[in-house]
């Protein structure tokens, strides 16, 4: 009996009520990997769907795909919810040392998976699918308000990282880099940004792959006002995580300056100084 090929690459797909998108997603990923010009062999790749107990037929769809020979499995979570924690769970379960995260809604083109995976290496421990690369255009059907929200969120994150698109949900990380991250925000809006900061990824270790962002194929968007508030909370936490020592330093300097200023003012107002 032939042994199964070693898995070097894992594609993590967080999902909630995405059953209609799972078959086209999985088949398109493996079709791209099986092309003669793919830099990554299909037999070295697994797909892990992390589902938040959708009960929409996703389990049955994955089972059928397995029967058809696709290396895909599904983890159904019944006690946890949330995008970031689903991605972290998938990374923890991954067999490959090179791990990629992408949405289930087909807005991240499956045909880019081989290029994204190939960009990971010991010298490039993080890869971003960027929507802001040269020559990249947003889908004309992407709503204007979504473009404004995306651009605003990106600007707010600029002091934290040099990455061109830290808000992307299409990203990859090497397992050794992922394991260095501590205190990840499981409730955060953008896990890629959290990992960039908390895994201490240097600028020269980030590879970027430009891609055109599509529109959702099936299902409903998960972007809500509550999610945006969560993002702002995450930003505040990351600013404190990265700059807390500077904040404390300047606070101490300011306090000392105020004490010295107060002593000077009080000294000039004291009776002894006035009689001189």
mmCIF file of C-alpha atoms in Angstrom:
data_model
loop_
_atom_site.group_PDB
_atom_site.id
_atom_site.type_symbol
_atom_site.label_atom_id
_atom_site.label_comp_id
_atom_site.label_asym_id
_atom_site.label_seq_id
_atom_site.Cartn_x
_atom_site.Cartn_y
_atom_site.Cartn_z
ATOM 1 C CA UNK A 1 0.000 0.000 0.000
ATOM 2 C CA UNK A 2 1.441 3.360 -1.092
ATOM 3 C CA UNK A 3 2.064 5.892 1.654
ATOM 4 C CA UNK A 4 0.208 9.191 1.553
ATOM 5 C CA UNK A 5 2.231 12.201 0.356
ATOM 6 C CA UNK A 6 3.615 14.497 3.016
ATOM 7 C CA UNK A 7 1.589 17.654 3.523
ATOM 8 C CA UNK A 8 3.706 20.806 3.336
ATOM 9 C CA UNK A 9 0.934 23.333 2.751
ATOM 10 C CA UNK A 10 -2.365 23.972 4.524
ATOM 11 C CA UNK A 11 -5.162 26.272 3.329
ATOM 12 C CA UNK A 12 -7.431 27.433 6.147
ATOM 13 C CA UNK A 13 -10.983 28.533 5.320
ATOM 14 C CA UNK A 14 -13.016 30.021 8.201
ATOM 15 C CA UNK A 15 -16.697 29.634 7.402
ATOM 16 C CA UNK A 16 -20.193 30.284 8.654
ATOM 17 C CA UNK A 17 -23.132 29.382 6.427
ATOM 18 C CA UNK A 18 -20.912 29.168 3.350
ATOM 19 C CA UNK A 19 -22.068 25.781 2.041
ATOM 20 C CA UNK A 20 -22.955 27.129 -1.401
ATOM 21 C CA UNK A 21 -19.378 28.352 -1.885
ATOM 22 C CA UNK A 22 -17.434 25.349 -0.581
ATOM 23 C CA UNK A 23 -17.564 23.125 -3.663
ATOM 24 C CA UNK A 24 -16.477 25.803 -6.163
ATOM 25 C CA UNK A 25 -13.806 26.987 -3.729
ATOM 26 C CA UNK A 26 -12.231 23.564 -3.182
ATOM 27 C CA UNK A 27 -12.423 22.463 -6.816
ATOM 28 C CA UNK A 28 -10.980 25.742 -8.110
ATOM 29 C CA UNK A 29 -8.089 25.602 -5.631
ATOM 30 C CA UNK A 30 -7.120 22.085 -6.657
ATOM 31 C CA UNK A 31 -7.634 22.829 -10.358
ATOM 32 C CA UNK A 32 -5.153 25.684 -9.987
ATOM 33 C CA UNK A 33 -2.701 23.444 -8.121
ATOM 34 C CA UNK A 34 -2.949 20.754 -10.828
ATOM 35 C CA UNK A 35 -2.000 23.084 -13.646
ATOM 36 C CA UNK A 36 1.317 22.249 -15.290
ATOM 37 C CA UNK A 37 2.673 25.685 -14.373
ATOM 38 C CA UNK A 38 1.712 25.481 -10.680
ATOM 39 C CA UNK A 39 4.766 25.969 -8.426
ATOM 40 C CA UNK A 40 3.115 23.818 -5.729
ATOM 41 C CA UNK A 41 2.150 20.119 -6.201
ATOM 42 C CA UNK A 42 -1.530 19.487 -5.440
ATOM 43 C CA UNK A 43 -0.757 16.319 -3.473
ATOM 44 C CA UNK A 44 1.227 18.350 -0.914
ATOM 45 C CA UNK A 45 -1.741 20.580 -0.039
ATOM 46 C CA UNK A 46 -4.639 20.167 2.362
ATOM 47 C CA UNK A 47 -7.690 22.364 2.866
ATOM 48 C CA UNK A 48 -9.192 22.806 6.324
ATOM 49 C CA UNK A 49 -12.633 24.354 6.649
ATOM 50 C CA UNK A 50 -13.276 25.700 10.148
ATOM 51 C CA UNK A 51 -17.040 25.984 10.453
ATOM 52 C CA UNK A 52 -18.907 27.675 13.314
ATOM 53 C CA UNK A 53 -21.686 25.088 13.478
ATOM 54 C CA UNK A 54 -23.527 26.398 10.406
ATOM 55 C CA UNK A 55 -25.807 23.362 10.040
ATOM 56 C CA UNK A 56 -26.321 24.311 6.413
ATOM 57 C CA UNK A 57 -25.015 21.172 4.713
ATOM 58 C CA UNK A 58 -21.338 22.164 4.838
ATOM 59 C CA UNK A 59 -20.340 18.911 6.545
ATOM 60 C CA UNK A 60 -22.101 16.832 3.891
ATOM 61 C CA UNK A 61 -20.528 18.868 1.078
ATOM 62 C CA UNK A 62 -17.029 18.314 2.483
ATOM 63 C CA UNK A 63 -17.722 14.594 2.900
ATOM 64 C CA UNK A 64 -18.722 14.358 -0.778
ATOM 65 C CA UNK A 65 -15.577 16.213 -1.810
ATOM 66 C CA UNK A 66 -13.496 13.784 0.250
ATOM 67 C CA UNK A 67 -15.174 10.863 -1.521
ATOM 68 C CA UNK A 68 -14.232 12.452 -4.839
ATOM 69 C CA UNK A 69 -10.576 12.475 -3.793
ATOM 70 C CA UNK A 70 -10.074 16.052 -2.619
ATOM 71 C CA UNK A 71 -7.815 16.481 0.415
ATOM 72 C CA UNK A 72 -10.222 18.593 2.441
ATOM 73 C CA UNK A 73 -11.542 18.248 5.977
ATOM 74 C CA UNK A 74 -13.894 20.210 8.158
ATOM 75 C CA UNK A 75 -13.701 21.194 11.814
ATOM 76 C CA UNK A 76 -17.087 22.080 13.292
ATOM 77 C CA UNK A 77 -16.877 24.322 16.356
ATOM 78 C CA UNK A 78 -19.850 24.256 18.706
ATOM 79 C CA UNK A 79 -18.515 26.244 21.668
ATOM 80 C CA UNK A 80 -16.600 29.038 19.899
ATOM 81 C CA UNK A 81 -17.527 31.748 17.405
ATOM 82 C CA UNK A 82 -15.621 34.332 15.428
ATOM 83 C CA UNK A 83 -13.379 34.744 12.404
ATOM 84 C CA UNK A 84 -10.056 35.279 14.158
ATOM 85 C CA UNK A 85 -10.428 32.362 16.553
ATOM 86 C CA UNK A 86 -11.462 30.137 13.630
ATOM 87 C CA UNK A 87 -8.280 31.047 11.739
ATOM 88 C CA UNK A 88 -6.135 30.399 14.818
ATOM 89 C CA UNK A 89 -7.820 27.005 15.318
ATOM 90 C CA UNK A 90 -7.126 26.114 11.696
ATOM 91 C CA UNK A 91 -3.465 27.079 11.995
ATOM 92 C CA UNK A 92 -3.197 24.973 15.147
ATOM 93 C CA UNK A 93 -4.665 21.951 13.344
ATOM 94 C CA UNK A 94 -2.648 22.392 10.138
ATOM 95 C CA UNK A 95 -0.279 19.649 9.059
ATOM 96 C CA UNK A 96 1.724 21.898 6.754
ATOM 97 C CA UNK A 97 4.495 24.284 7.768
ATOM 98 C CA UNK A 98 3.245 26.815 5.217
ATOM 99 C CA UNK A 99 -0.249 28.011 6.077
ATOM 100 C CA UNK A 100 -2.628 30.173 4.066
ATOM 101 C CA UNK A 101 -5.886 31.797 5.158
ATOM 102 C CA UNK A 102 -8.621 32.797 2.719
ATOM 103 C CA UNK A 103 -12.316 33.583 2.772
ATOM 104 C CA UNK A 104 -14.900 31.039 1.685
ATOM 105 C CA UNK A 105 -16.943 33.540 -0.329
ATOM 106 C CA UNK A 106 -14.686 33.447 -3.436
ATOM 107 C CA UNK A 107 -13.699 37.108 -3.083
ATOM 108 C CA UNK A 108 -10.151 35.818 -2.758
ATOM 109 C CA UNK A 109 -9.461 34.187 -6.147
ATOM 110 C CA UNK A 110 -8.627 30.478 -5.659
ATOM 111 C CA UNK A 111 -6.365 30.674 -8.713
ATOM 112 C CA UNK A 112 -3.894 32.747 -6.677
ATOM 113 C CA UNK A 113 -3.406 30.030 -4.044
ATOM 114 C CA UNK A 114 -0.351 28.391 -5.720
ATOM 115 C CA UNK A 115 1.436 31.755 -6.023
ATOM 116 C CA UNK A 116 0.606 32.705 -2.444
ATOM 117 C CA UNK A 117 1.867 29.399 -1.062
ATOM 118 C CA UNK A 118 5.023 29.523 -3.171
ATOM 119 C CA UNK A 119 5.838 32.991 -1.791
ATOM 120 C CA UNK A 120 6.350 31.544 1.698
ATOM 121 C CA UNK A 121 9.909 30.552 2.555
ATOM 122 C CA UNK A 122 12.350 30.631 5.491
ATOM 123 C CA UNK A 123 13.255 34.202 4.489
ATOM 124 C CA UNK A 124 9.665 35.278 3.771
ATOM 125 C CA UNK A 125 7.643 34.032 6.719
ATOM 126 C CA UNK A 126 4.537 36.086 5.906
ATOM 127 C CA UNK A 127 2.709 36.669 2.613
ATOM 128 C CA UNK A 128 -0.074 39.156 1.968
ATOM 129 C CA UNK A 129 -2.530 39.157 -0.878
ATOM 130 C CA UNK A 130 -2.654 42.906 -1.442
ATOM 131 C CA UNK A 131 -5.486 44.867 -3.047
ATOM 132 C CA UNK A 132 -3.232 47.916 -3.341
ATOM 133 C CA UNK A 133 -0.529 46.623 -5.646
ATOM 134 C CA UNK A 134 0.401 48.270 -8.946
ATOM 135 C CA UNK A 135 -2.227 47.711 -11.616
ATOM 136 C CA UNK A 136 -4.745 46.172 -9.223
ATOM 137 C CA UNK A 137 -8.348 47.324 -9.436
ATOM 138 C CA UNK A 138 -11.316 46.668 -7.187
ATOM 139 C CA UNK A 139 -14.263 44.865 -8.762
ATOM 140 C CA UNK A 140 -16.602 47.480 -10.256
ATOM 141 C CA UNK A 141 -19.508 45.905 -8.363
ATOM 142 C CA UNK A 142 -17.844 46.312 -4.962
ATOM 143 C CA UNK A 143 -19.942 48.886 -3.026
ATOM 144 C CA UNK A 144 -18.516 52.375 -2.552
ATOM 145 C CA UNK A 145 -19.127 52.311 1.209
ATOM 146 C CA UNK A 146 -17.085 49.102 1.480
ATOM 147 C CA UNK A 147 -14.202 50.780 -0.375
ATOM 148 C CA UNK A 148 -14.330 53.762 1.976
ATOM 149 C CA UNK A 149 -14.395 51.529 5.067
ATOM 150 C CA UNK A 150 -11.480 49.456 3.754
ATOM 151 C CA UNK A 151 -9.374 52.517 2.930
ATOM 152 C CA UNK A 152 -10.110 54.145 6.299
ATOM 153 C CA UNK A 153 -9.268 50.993 8.236
ATOM 154 C CA UNK A 154 -6.000 50.710 6.307
ATOM 155 C CA UNK A 155 -4.988 54.290 7.107
ATOM 156 C CA UNK A 156 -5.619 53.731 10.820
ATOM 157 C CA UNK A 157 -3.251 50.728 10.755
ATOM 158 C CA UNK A 158 -0.388 52.494 8.926
ATOM 159 C CA UNK A 159 1.598 53.400 12.090
ATOM 160 C CA UNK A 160 1.626 49.726 13.079
ATOM 161 C CA UNK A 161 3.136 48.091 9.984
ATOM 162 C CA UNK A 162 4.738 48.851 6.612
ATOM 163 C CA UNK A 163 2.619 46.178 4.877
ATOM 164 C CA UNK A 164 0.544 47.672 2.042
ATOM 165 C CA UNK A 165 -2.653 45.807 2.951
ATOM 166 C CA UNK A 166 -2.626 44.627 6.585
ATOM 167 C CA UNK A 167 -6.441 44.455 6.502
ATOM 168 C CA UNK A 168 -6.496 41.608 4.008
ATOM 169 C CA UNK A 169 -8.031 38.273 4.904
ATOM 170 C CA UNK A 170 -5.955 36.583 2.186
ATOM 171 C CA UNK A 171 -2.588 35.912 3.811
ATOM 172 C CA UNK A 172 -0.143 33.203 4.748
ATOM 173 C CA UNK A 173 2.329 32.557 7.523
ATOM 174 C CA UNK A 174 5.020 29.996 8.251
ATOM 175 C CA UNK A 175 4.279 27.814 11.239
ATOM 176 C CA UNK A 176 7.460 28.783 13.086
ATOM 177 C CA UNK A 177 6.414 32.442 12.870
ATOM 178 C CA UNK A 178 2.857 31.692 13.974
ATOM 179 C CA UNK A 179 4.123 29.854 17.059
ATOM 180 C CA UNK A 180 6.014 32.971 18.180
ATOM 181 C CA UNK A 181 2.814 35.002 18.485
ATOM 182 C CA UNK A 182 1.467 35.512 21.997
ATOM 183 C CA UNK A 183 -1.818 36.905 23.317
ATOM 184 C CA UNK A 184 -3.604 36.833 19.974
ATOM 185 C CA UNK A 185 -6.950 38.624 19.963
ATOM 186 C CA UNK A 186 -9.500 35.882 19.233
ATOM 187 C CA UNK A 187 -12.269 38.481 18.965
ATOM 188 C CA UNK A 188 -10.389 40.817 16.659
ATOM 189 C CA UNK A 189 -11.593 41.899 13.247
ATOM 190 C CA UNK A 190 -8.299 41.383 11.398
ATOM 191 C CA UNK A 191 -6.156 38.425 12.424
ATOM 192 C CA UNK A 192 -3.473 39.197 9.792
ATOM 193 C CA UNK A 193 -2.740 42.548 11.430
ATOM 194 C CA UNK A 194 -2.677 40.901 14.859
ATOM 195 C CA UNK A 195 -0.163 38.302 13.659
ATOM 196 C CA UNK A 196 2.052 40.862 11.918
ATOM 197 C CA UNK A 197 2.462 42.735 15.196
ATOM 198 C CA UNK A 198 2.470 39.935 17.759
ATOM 199 C CA UNK A 199 4.611 37.488 15.779
ATOM 200 C CA UNK A 200 7.100 40.373 15.312
ATOM 201 C CA UNK A 201 7.305 39.954 11.528
ATOM 202 C CA UNK A 202 10.069 42.245 10.163
ATOM 203 C CA UNK A 203 9.343 44.277 7.036
ATOM 204 C CA UNK A 204 11.821 42.330 4.900
ATOM 205 C CA UNK A 205 10.111 39.033 5.811
ATOM 206 C CA UNK A 206 6.792 40.087 4.229
ATOM 207 C CA UNK A 207 6.079 38.999 0.660
ATOM 208 C CA UNK A 208 3.201 40.638 -1.202
ATOM 209 C CA UNK A 209 1.104 39.223 -4.044
ATOM 210 C CA UNK A 210 -1.193 41.736 -5.793
ATOM 211 C CA UNK A 211 -4.674 40.420 -6.576
ATOM 212 C CA UNK A 212 -8.003 41.812 -7.717
ATOM 213 C CA UNK A 213 -10.649 41.622 -5.008
ATOM 214 C CA UNK A 214 -13.919 40.113 -6.239
ATOM 215 C CA UNK A 215 -17.508 40.283 -5.040
ATOM 216 C CA UNK A 216 -19.198 37.690 -2.871
ATOM 217 C CA UNK A 217 -20.563 34.784 -4.921
ATOM 218 C CA UNK A 218 -23.152 33.431 -2.467
ATOM 219 C CA UNK A 219 -24.367 34.227 1.051
ATOM 220 C CA UNK A 220 -24.304 37.458 3.032
ATOM 221 C CA UNK A 221 -21.471 39.738 4.123
ATOM 222 C CA UNK A 222 -20.320 39.417 7.747
ATOM 223 C CA UNK A 223 -19.343 43.121 7.963
ATOM 224 C CA UNK A 224 -21.560 44.850 10.521
ATOM 225 C CA UNK A 225 -21.352 47.882 12.793
ATOM 226 C CA UNK A 226 -20.446 45.585 15.668
ATOM 227 C CA UNK A 227 -17.545 44.179 13.647
ATOM 228 C CA UNK A 228 -16.238 47.690 12.940
ATOM 229 C CA UNK A 229 -16.362 48.563 16.635
ATOM 230 C CA UNK A 230 -14.426 45.361 17.365
ATOM 231 C CA UNK A 231 -11.798 46.501 14.864
ATOM 232 C CA UNK A 232 -11.370 49.853 16.614
ATOM 233 C CA UNK A 233 -10.999 48.029 19.931
ATOM 234 C CA UNK A 234 -8.393 45.770 18.335
ATOM 235 C CA UNK A 235 -6.492 48.788 16.991
ATOM 236 C CA UNK A 236 -6.371 50.350 20.453
ATOM 237 C CA UNK A 237 -5.031 47.109 21.898
ATOM 238 C CA UNK A 238 -2.372 46.800 19.171
ATOM 239 C CA UNK A 239 -1.267 50.419 19.589
ATOM 240 C CA UNK A 240 -0.790 49.761 23.298
ATOM 241 C CA UNK A 241 0.981 46.443 22.589
ATOM 242 C CA UNK A 242 3.479 48.051 20.195
ATOM 243 C CA UNK A 243 3.925 51.509 21.678
ATOM 244 C CA UNK A 244 3.202 51.065 25.400
ATOM 245 C CA UNK A 245 6.862 51.530 26.396
ATOM 246 C CA UNK A 246 7.031 54.805 24.448
ATOM 247 C CA UNK A 247 3.719 55.959 25.914
ATOM 248 C CA UNK A 248 4.936 55.202 29.435
ATOM 249 C CA UNK A 249 8.277 56.917 28.749
ATOM 250 C CA UNK A 250 6.645 60.123 27.487
ATOM 251 C CA UNK A 251 4.146 60.025 30.364
ATOM 252 C CA UNK A 252 7.031 59.866 32.862
ATOM 253 C CA UNK A 253 8.892 62.669 31.071
ATOM 254 C CA UNK A 254 5.732 64.786 31.066
ATOM 255 C CA UNK A 255 5.148 64.080 34.759
ATOM 256 C CA UNK A 256 8.730 65.044 35.681
ATOM 257 C CA UNK A 257 8.461 68.200 33.558
ATOM 258 C CA UNK A 258 5.217 69.155 35.296
ATOM 259 C CA UNK A 259 6.765 68.569 38.741
ATOM 260 C CA UNK A 260 9.777 70.716 37.875
ATOM 261 C CA UNK A 261 7.514 73.388 36.422
ATOM 262 C CA UNK A 262 5.311 73.348 39.525
ATOM 263 C CA UNK A 263 8.348 73.631 41.801
ATOM 264 C CA UNK A 264 9.652 76.564 39.776
ATOM 265 C CA UNK A 265 6.298 78.354 39.897
ATOM 266 C CA UNK A 266 5.835 77.701 43.605
ATOM 267 C CA UNK A 267 9.410 78.843 44.239
ATOM 268 C CA UNK A 268 8.777 82.193 42.556
ATOM 269 C CA UNK A 269 5.589 82.668 44.558
ATOM 270 C CA UNK A 270 7.081 81.803 47.943
ATOM 271 C CA UNK A 271 7.607 84.654 50.500
ATOM 272 C CA UNK A 272 11.356 84.057 50.702
ATOM 273 C CA UNK A 273 11.768 84.550 46.965
ATOM 274 C CA UNK A 274 9.641 87.723 47.004
ATOM 275 C CA UNK A 275 11.841 89.369 49.755
ATOM 276 C CA UNK A 276 14.995 88.897 47.783
#
